XYZ file of C-alpha atoms in Angstrom:
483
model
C 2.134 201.782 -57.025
C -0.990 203.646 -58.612
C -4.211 203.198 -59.802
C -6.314 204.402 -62.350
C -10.050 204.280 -63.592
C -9.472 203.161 -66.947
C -12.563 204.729 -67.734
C -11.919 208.901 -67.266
C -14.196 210.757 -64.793
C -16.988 212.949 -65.724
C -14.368 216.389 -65.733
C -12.238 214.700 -68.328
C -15.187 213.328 -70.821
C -14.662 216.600 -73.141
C -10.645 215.820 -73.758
C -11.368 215.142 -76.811
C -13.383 218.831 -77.180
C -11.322 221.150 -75.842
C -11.320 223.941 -78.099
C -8.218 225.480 -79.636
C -5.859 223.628 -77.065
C -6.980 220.447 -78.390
C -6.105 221.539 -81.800
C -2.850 220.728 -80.850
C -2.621 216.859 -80.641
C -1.649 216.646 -84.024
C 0.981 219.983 -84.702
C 4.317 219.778 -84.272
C 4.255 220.519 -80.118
C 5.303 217.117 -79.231
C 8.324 217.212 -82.160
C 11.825 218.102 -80.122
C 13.693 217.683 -76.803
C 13.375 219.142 -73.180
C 14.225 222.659 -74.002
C 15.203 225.712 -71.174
C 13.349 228.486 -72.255
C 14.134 232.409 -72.273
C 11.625 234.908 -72.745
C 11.935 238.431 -74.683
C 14.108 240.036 -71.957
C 16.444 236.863 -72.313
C 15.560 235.423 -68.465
C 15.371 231.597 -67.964
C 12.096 230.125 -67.338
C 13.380 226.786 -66.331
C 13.340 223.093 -68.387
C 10.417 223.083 -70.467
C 8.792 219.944 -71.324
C 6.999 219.336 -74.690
C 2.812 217.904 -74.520
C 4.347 214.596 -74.663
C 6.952 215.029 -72.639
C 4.705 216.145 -70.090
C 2.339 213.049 -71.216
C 5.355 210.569 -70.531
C 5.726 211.839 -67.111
C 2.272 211.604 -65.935
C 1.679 208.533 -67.495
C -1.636 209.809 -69.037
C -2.835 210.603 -72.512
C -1.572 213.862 -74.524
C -5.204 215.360 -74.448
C -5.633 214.637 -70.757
C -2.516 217.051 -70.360
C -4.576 219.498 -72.731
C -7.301 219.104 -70.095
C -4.793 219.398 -67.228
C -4.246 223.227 -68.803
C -7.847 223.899 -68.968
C -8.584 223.018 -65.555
C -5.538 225.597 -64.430
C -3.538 222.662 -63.403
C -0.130 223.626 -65.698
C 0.408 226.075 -67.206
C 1.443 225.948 -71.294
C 3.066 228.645 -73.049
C 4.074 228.980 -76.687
C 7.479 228.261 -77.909
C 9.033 231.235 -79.127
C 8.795 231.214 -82.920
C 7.115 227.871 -83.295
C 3.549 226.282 -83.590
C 3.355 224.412 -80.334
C 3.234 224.873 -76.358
C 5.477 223.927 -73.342
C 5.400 223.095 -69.800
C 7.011 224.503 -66.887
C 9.001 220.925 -65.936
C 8.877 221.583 -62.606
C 5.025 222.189 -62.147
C 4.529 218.969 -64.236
C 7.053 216.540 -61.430
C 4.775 218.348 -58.880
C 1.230 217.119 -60.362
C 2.881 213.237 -61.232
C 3.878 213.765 -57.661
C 0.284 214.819 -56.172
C -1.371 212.094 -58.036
C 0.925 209.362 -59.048
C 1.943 208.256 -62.392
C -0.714 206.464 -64.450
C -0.511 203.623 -66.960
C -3.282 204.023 -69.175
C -2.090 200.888 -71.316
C -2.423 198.441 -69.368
C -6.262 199.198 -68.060
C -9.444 197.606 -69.666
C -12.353 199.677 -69.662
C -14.182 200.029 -66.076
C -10.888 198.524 -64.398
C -8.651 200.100 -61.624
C -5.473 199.057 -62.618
C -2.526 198.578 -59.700
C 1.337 197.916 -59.680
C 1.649 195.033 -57.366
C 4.783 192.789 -57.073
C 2.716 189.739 -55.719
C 0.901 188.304 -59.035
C 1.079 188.236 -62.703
C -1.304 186.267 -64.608
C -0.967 185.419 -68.008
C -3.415 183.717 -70.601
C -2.576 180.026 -69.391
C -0.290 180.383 -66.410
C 0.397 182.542 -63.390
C 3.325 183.837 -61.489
C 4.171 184.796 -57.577
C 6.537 187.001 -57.441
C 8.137 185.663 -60.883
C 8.272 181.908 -60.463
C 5.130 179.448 -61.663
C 2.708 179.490 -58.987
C 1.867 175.865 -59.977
C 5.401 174.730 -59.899
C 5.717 176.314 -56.833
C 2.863 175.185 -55.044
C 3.999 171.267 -56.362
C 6.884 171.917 -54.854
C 6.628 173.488 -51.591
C 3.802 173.689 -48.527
C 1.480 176.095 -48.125
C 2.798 177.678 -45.543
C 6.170 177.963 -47.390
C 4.310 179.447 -50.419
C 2.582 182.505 -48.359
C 6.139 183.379 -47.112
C 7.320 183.674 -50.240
C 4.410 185.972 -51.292
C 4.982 187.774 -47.915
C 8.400 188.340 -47.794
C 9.918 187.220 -51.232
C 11.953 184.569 -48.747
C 11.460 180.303 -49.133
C 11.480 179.201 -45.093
C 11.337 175.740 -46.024
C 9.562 173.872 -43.070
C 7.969 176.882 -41.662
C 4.319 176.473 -39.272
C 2.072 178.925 -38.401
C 1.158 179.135 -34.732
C -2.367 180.464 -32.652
C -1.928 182.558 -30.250
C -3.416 181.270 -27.407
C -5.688 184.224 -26.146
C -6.559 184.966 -30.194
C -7.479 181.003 -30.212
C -9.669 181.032 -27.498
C -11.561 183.925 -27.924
C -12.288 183.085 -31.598
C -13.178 179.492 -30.631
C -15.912 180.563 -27.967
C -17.699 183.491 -30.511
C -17.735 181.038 -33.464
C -19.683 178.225 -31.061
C -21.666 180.580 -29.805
C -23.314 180.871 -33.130
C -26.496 178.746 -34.389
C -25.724 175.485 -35.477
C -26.774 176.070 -39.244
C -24.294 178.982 -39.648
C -21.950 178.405 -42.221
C -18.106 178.077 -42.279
C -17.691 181.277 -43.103
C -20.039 183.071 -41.020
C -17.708 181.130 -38.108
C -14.649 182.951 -39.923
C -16.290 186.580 -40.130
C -16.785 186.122 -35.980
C -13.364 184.173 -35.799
C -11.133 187.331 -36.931
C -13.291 189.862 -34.916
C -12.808 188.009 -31.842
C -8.944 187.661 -32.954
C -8.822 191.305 -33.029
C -10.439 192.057 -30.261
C -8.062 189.773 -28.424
C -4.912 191.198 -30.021
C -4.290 194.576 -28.444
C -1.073 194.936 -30.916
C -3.430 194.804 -33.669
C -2.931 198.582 -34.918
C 1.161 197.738 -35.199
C 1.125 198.298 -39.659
C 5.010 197.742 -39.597
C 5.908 194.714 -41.966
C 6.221 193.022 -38.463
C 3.596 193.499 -37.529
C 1.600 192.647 -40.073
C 3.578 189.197 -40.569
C 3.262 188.085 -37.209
C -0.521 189.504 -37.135
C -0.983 187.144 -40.404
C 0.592 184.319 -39.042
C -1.306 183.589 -35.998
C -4.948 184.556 -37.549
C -4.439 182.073 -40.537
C -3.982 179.215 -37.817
C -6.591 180.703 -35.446
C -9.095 180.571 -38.350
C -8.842 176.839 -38.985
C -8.939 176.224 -35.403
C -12.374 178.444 -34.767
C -13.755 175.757 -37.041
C -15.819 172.935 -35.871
C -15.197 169.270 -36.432
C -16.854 168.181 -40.117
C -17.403 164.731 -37.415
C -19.422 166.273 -34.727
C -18.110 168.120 -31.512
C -17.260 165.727 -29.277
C -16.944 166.192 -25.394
C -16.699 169.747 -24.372
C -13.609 170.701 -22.681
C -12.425 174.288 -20.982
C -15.613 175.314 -19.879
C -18.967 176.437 -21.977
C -18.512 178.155 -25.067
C -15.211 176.394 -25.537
C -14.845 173.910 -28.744
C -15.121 170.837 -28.452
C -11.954 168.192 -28.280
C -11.783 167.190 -31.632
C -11.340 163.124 -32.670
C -7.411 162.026 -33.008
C -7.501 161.496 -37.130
C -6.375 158.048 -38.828
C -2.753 158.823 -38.163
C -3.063 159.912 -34.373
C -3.301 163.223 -34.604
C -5.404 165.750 -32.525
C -7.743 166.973 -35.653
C -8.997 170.372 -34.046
C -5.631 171.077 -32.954
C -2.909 169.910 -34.881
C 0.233 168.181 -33.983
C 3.329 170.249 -32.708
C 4.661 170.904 -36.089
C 1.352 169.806 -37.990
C 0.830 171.866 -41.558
C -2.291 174.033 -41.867
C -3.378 171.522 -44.065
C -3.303 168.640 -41.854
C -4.854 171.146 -38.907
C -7.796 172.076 -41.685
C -8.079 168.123 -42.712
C -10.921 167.315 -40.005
C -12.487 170.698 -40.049
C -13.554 169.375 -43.843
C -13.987 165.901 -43.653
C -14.730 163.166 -41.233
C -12.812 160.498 -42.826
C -9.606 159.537 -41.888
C -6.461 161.777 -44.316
C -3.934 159.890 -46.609
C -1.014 161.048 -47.925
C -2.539 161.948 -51.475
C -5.272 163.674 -50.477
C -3.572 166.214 -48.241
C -1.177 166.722 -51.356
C -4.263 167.994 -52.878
C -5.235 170.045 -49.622
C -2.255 171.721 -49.441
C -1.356 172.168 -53.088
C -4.710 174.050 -53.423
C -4.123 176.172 -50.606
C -1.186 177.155 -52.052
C -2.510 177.577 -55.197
C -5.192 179.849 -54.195
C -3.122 182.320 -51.648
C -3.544 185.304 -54.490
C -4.891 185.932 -57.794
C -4.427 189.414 -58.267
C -7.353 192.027 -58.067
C -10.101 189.372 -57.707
C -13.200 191.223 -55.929
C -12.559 190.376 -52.404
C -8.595 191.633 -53.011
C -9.981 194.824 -54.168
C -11.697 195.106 -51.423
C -9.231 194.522 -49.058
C -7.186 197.115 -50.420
C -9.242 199.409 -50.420
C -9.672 198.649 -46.298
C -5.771 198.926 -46.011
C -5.764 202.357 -47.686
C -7.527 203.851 -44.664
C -4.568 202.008 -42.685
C -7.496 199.854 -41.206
C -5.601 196.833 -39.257
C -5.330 193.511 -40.798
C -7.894 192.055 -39.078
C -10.609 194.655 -40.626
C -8.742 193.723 -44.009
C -9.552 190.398 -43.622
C -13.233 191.063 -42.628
C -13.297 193.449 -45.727
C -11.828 190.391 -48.051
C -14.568 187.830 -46.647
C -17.253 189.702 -47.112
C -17.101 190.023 -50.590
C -16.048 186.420 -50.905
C -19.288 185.429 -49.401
C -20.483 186.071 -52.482
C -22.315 183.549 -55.049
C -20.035 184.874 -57.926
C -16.687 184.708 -56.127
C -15.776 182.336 -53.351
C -19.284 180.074 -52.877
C -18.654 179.553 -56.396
C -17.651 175.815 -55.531
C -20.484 174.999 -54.050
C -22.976 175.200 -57.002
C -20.136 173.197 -58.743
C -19.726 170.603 -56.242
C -23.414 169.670 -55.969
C -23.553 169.639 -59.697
C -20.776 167.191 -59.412
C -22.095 165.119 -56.777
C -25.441 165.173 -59.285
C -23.554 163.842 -61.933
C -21.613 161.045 -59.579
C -25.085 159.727 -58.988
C -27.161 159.747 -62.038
C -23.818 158.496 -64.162
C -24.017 160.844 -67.008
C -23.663 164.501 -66.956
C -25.530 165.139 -70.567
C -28.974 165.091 -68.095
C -27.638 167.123 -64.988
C -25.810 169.358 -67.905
C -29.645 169.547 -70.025
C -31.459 170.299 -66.127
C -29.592 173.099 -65.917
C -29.815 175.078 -69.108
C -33.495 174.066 -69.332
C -33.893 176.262 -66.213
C -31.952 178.786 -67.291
C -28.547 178.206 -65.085
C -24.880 178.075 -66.477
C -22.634 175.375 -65.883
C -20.428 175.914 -62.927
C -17.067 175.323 -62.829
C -16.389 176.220 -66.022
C -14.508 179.142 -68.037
C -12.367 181.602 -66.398
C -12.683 185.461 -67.879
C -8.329 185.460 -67.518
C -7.606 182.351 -69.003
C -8.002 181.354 -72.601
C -7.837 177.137 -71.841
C -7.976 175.254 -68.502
C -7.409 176.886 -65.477
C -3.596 176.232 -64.604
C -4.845 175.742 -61.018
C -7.371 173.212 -61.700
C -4.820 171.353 -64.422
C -2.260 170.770 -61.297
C -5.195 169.536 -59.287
C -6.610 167.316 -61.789
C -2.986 165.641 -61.718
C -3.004 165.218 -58.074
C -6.105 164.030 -58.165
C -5.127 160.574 -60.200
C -3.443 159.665 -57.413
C -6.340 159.831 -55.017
C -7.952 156.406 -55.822
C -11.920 157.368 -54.088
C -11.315 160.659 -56.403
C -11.633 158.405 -59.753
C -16.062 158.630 -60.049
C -15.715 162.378 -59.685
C -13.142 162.843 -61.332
C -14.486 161.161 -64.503
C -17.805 162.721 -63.681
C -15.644 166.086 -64.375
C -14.610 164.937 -67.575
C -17.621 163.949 -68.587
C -19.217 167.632 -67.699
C -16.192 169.410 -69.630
C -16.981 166.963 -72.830
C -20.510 167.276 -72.558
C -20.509 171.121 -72.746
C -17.977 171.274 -74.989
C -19.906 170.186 -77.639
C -21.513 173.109 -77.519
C -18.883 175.828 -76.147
C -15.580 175.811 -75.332
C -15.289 176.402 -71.969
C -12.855 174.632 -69.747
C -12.612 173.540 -66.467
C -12.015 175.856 -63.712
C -10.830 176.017 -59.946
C -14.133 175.479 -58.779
C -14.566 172.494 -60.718
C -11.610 171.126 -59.151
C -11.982 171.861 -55.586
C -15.824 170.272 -56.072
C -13.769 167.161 -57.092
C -11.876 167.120 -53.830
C -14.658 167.983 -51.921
C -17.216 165.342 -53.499
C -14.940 162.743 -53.467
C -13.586 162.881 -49.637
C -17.078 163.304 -47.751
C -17.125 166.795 -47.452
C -20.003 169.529 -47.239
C -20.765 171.358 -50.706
C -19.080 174.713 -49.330
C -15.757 173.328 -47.875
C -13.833 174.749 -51.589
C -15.618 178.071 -50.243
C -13.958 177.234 -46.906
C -10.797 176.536 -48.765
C -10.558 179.469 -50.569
C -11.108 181.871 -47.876
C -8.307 180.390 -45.361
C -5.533 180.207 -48.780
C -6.581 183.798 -49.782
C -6.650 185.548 -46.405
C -2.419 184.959 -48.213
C -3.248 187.323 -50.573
C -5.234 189.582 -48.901
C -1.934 190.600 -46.334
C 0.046 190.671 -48.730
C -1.912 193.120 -50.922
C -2.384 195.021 -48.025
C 1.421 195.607 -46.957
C 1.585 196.690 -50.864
C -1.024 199.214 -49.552
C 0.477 200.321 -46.047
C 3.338 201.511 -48.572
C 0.956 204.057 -50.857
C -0.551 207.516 -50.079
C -3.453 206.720 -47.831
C -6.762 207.125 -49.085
C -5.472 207.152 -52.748
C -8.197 204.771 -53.566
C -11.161 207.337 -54.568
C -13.064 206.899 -57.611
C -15.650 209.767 -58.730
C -19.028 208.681 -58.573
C -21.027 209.974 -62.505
C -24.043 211.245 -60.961
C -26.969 210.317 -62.828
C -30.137 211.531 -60.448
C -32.452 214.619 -61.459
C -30.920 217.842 -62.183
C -30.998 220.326 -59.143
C -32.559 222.111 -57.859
C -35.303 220.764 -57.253
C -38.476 221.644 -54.681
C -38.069 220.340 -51.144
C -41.033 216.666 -51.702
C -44.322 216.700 -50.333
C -44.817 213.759 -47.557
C -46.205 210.665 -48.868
C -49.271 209.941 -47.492
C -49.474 206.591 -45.376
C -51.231 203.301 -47.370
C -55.318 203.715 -46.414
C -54.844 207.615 -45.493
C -57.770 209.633 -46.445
């Protein structure tokens, strides 16, 4: 797997300009096969690879190879009675070794652009690992579904257990916290104490790492308080709470001995009692969410696992960026629109509100899909058979037609999730909530990818664009009111 800046550093900005070696793009040096050259006293100088041989191999450009020669990187000579140059084949496999071939096709401009065997996403559907994310996630838990992103393997019936120690110590930092601090400040805290707890936390073999992600996942959704209150305090201060038995018997906080995530999570969201339908919709969007390729938090994480960082500091490195109000809290704009919408009746005034001041819509468009959001579509359908969903799930609809007038943006995850959210009691940032336990998934699994790769391969240039040195060394700044 390899990456490239679709966008070529500052060294390689004057390709184009090389001077006479440039010249050659367009003779007659890339015409021919792999040749083994002799020179005038008849000795062998080895396969010799044409510019685009050479080009093929690297996976780059024929004029970066003509900048490859100017730097001193290969070496070109000229075929023996003929207008272009070769390369020594060997010291070309060398460089594609050193830095890994490159795919310059596939790369928008400013991207870094990854092979990954986790996600493919196409203009209206996506894939794990091959199949239909969407059909898979209808089909099979969420627990089920990370496996298979994992490990390539369906374990039908499969839980994820906390480890006891990891539990507890992630349970006592996230109460310690103020009462106002969000879910996901309580799951930044939850995986350091988890670490801290887990002495085998440095183990990177696939193990490892799989039995690392399968007790965190768990011991995140049980660091969360009760969305009913904490109730009498049991274990000693700074333990949670015991959590209220939900409307089928079951231990909330905890989980039943062989509960799903979903049904563990189910109380940490809402105070009302589950049904059947609406954990369908829990768990299908946990499933749905576990990866989406080289989303911003992703990136991040990979970039963590290239230092071989453990999968804890992964994690961290994945929820800090999906703190953010353009990524993961997303659904929280879109859910109190929503919730707007449920109780003024219309969405043409909560749609006017906010581009009067200036605001987009949320929960709509999607920059990698060109209609609905194949995640939100499968939602939407689970959603019909949630009867308390039907006001905001019209209320939706009525957003989508209302802007549509206008654009033609269509509904996204976030619009869904504020549905869900809206419709079952719970706070405005419980999709953000969502998101971050169904994507801590994706986050492993991009980081075992990772493990796999030269470390600290990750290294974009920065194009410095500060005052030219040298410069003199400044004069102090003189403190406000000095005379």
């Amino acid at each position: 797997m390899t990456y490239e800046p679709a966008r070529r550093p500052a060294t390689e900005e004057r390709e184009a300009d090389e001077g006479p070696e440039a010249a050659k793009a367009s003779d007659g040096s890339d015409a021919g096969a792999t040749t083994d050259v002799t020179d005038a006293g008849g000795t062998s100088r080895g396969r010799r690879l044409t510019t685009r041989e050479a080009a093929d191999l690297l996976g780059v450009k024929p004029e970066t190879v003509y900048a490859y020669v100017s730097r001193g990187q290969l070496t070109s000579s000229r075929t023996p009675g003929g207008r272009g140059s070769t390369l020594d084949a060997a010291q070309v496999e060398a460089l594609a070794r050193r830095t890994g071939r490159r795919d310059p096709a596939t790369a928008a401009a400013g991207d870094l652009v990854f092979r990954t065997g986790l996600t493919l996403i196409e203009p209206d559907r996506y894939f794990f690992r091959g199949v239909d994310a969407t059909e898979l996630a209808r089909g099979h838990g969420f627990e089920e579904v990370a496996e298979w992103i994992w490990t390539g393997e369906l374990r039908p019936g499969i839980r994820f257990t906390a480890a006891p120690d990891s539990l507890a110590a992630a349970r006592r930092t996230a109460a310690a916290l103020p009462r106002h601090s969000s879910s996901t400040d309580r799951l930044r805290v939850a995986v350091a104490a988890a670490s801290a707890a887990d002495p085998l936390r440095f183990d990177l073999s696939a193990r490892g790492v799989l039995d690392c992600a399968r007790n965190l996942i768990p011991t995140l959704v049980g660091a969360l308080p009760d969305a009913a209150g904490p109730g009498p305090v049991s274990g000693g201060p700074g333990h949670a709470a015991d959590p209220p038995e939900d409307g089928e018997g079951h231990a909330g906080g905890h989980g039943a001995a062989g509960d799903s995530l979903a049904r563990s999570l189910w109380p940490k969201l809402s105070a009302r009692p589950v049904d059947a339908a609406s954990l369908e919709v829990l768990d299908t969007a946990l499933a749905l969410l576990a990866d989406h390729d080289l989303a911003a938090s992703t990136l991040a994480a990979r970039v963590a696992a290239s230092t071989h960082a453990h999968p804890y500091a992964v994690v961290s490195a994945g929820l800090g960026v999906l703190e953010g109000p353009l990524h993961g809290a997303a659904s929280g704009p879109a859910h109190r629109m929503l919730a707007e919408v449920v109780e003024r009746g219309s969405a043409a005034p909560v749609v006017a509100d906010h581009l009067r001041a200036g605001r987009r819509i949320p929960g709509l468009g999607h920059r990698l899909y060109t209609a609905e959001d194949p995640r939100a579509r499968l939602l939407f359908t689970l959603l019909e058979d949630v009867p308390q969903a039907e006001p905001a799930l019209t209320a939706a609809r009525d957003v989508v037609a209302t802007t549509a007038r206008h654009t033609s943006l269509h509904a996204n995850i976030d619009l869904a999730l504020a549905v869900l959210s809206v419709s079952c009691g719970m706070a405005g940032e419980a999709g953000e909530t969502v998101f971050a336990v169904s994507r801590t998934v994706g986050w492993i699994a991009h980081a075992m990818e990772e493990y796999a790769e030269r470390p600290l391969r990750i290294r974009p240039s920065g194009q410095y664009r500060g005052p030219r040195p040298p410069r003199p060394l400044p004069l102090p700044t003189p403190a406000p009111g000095a005379r």
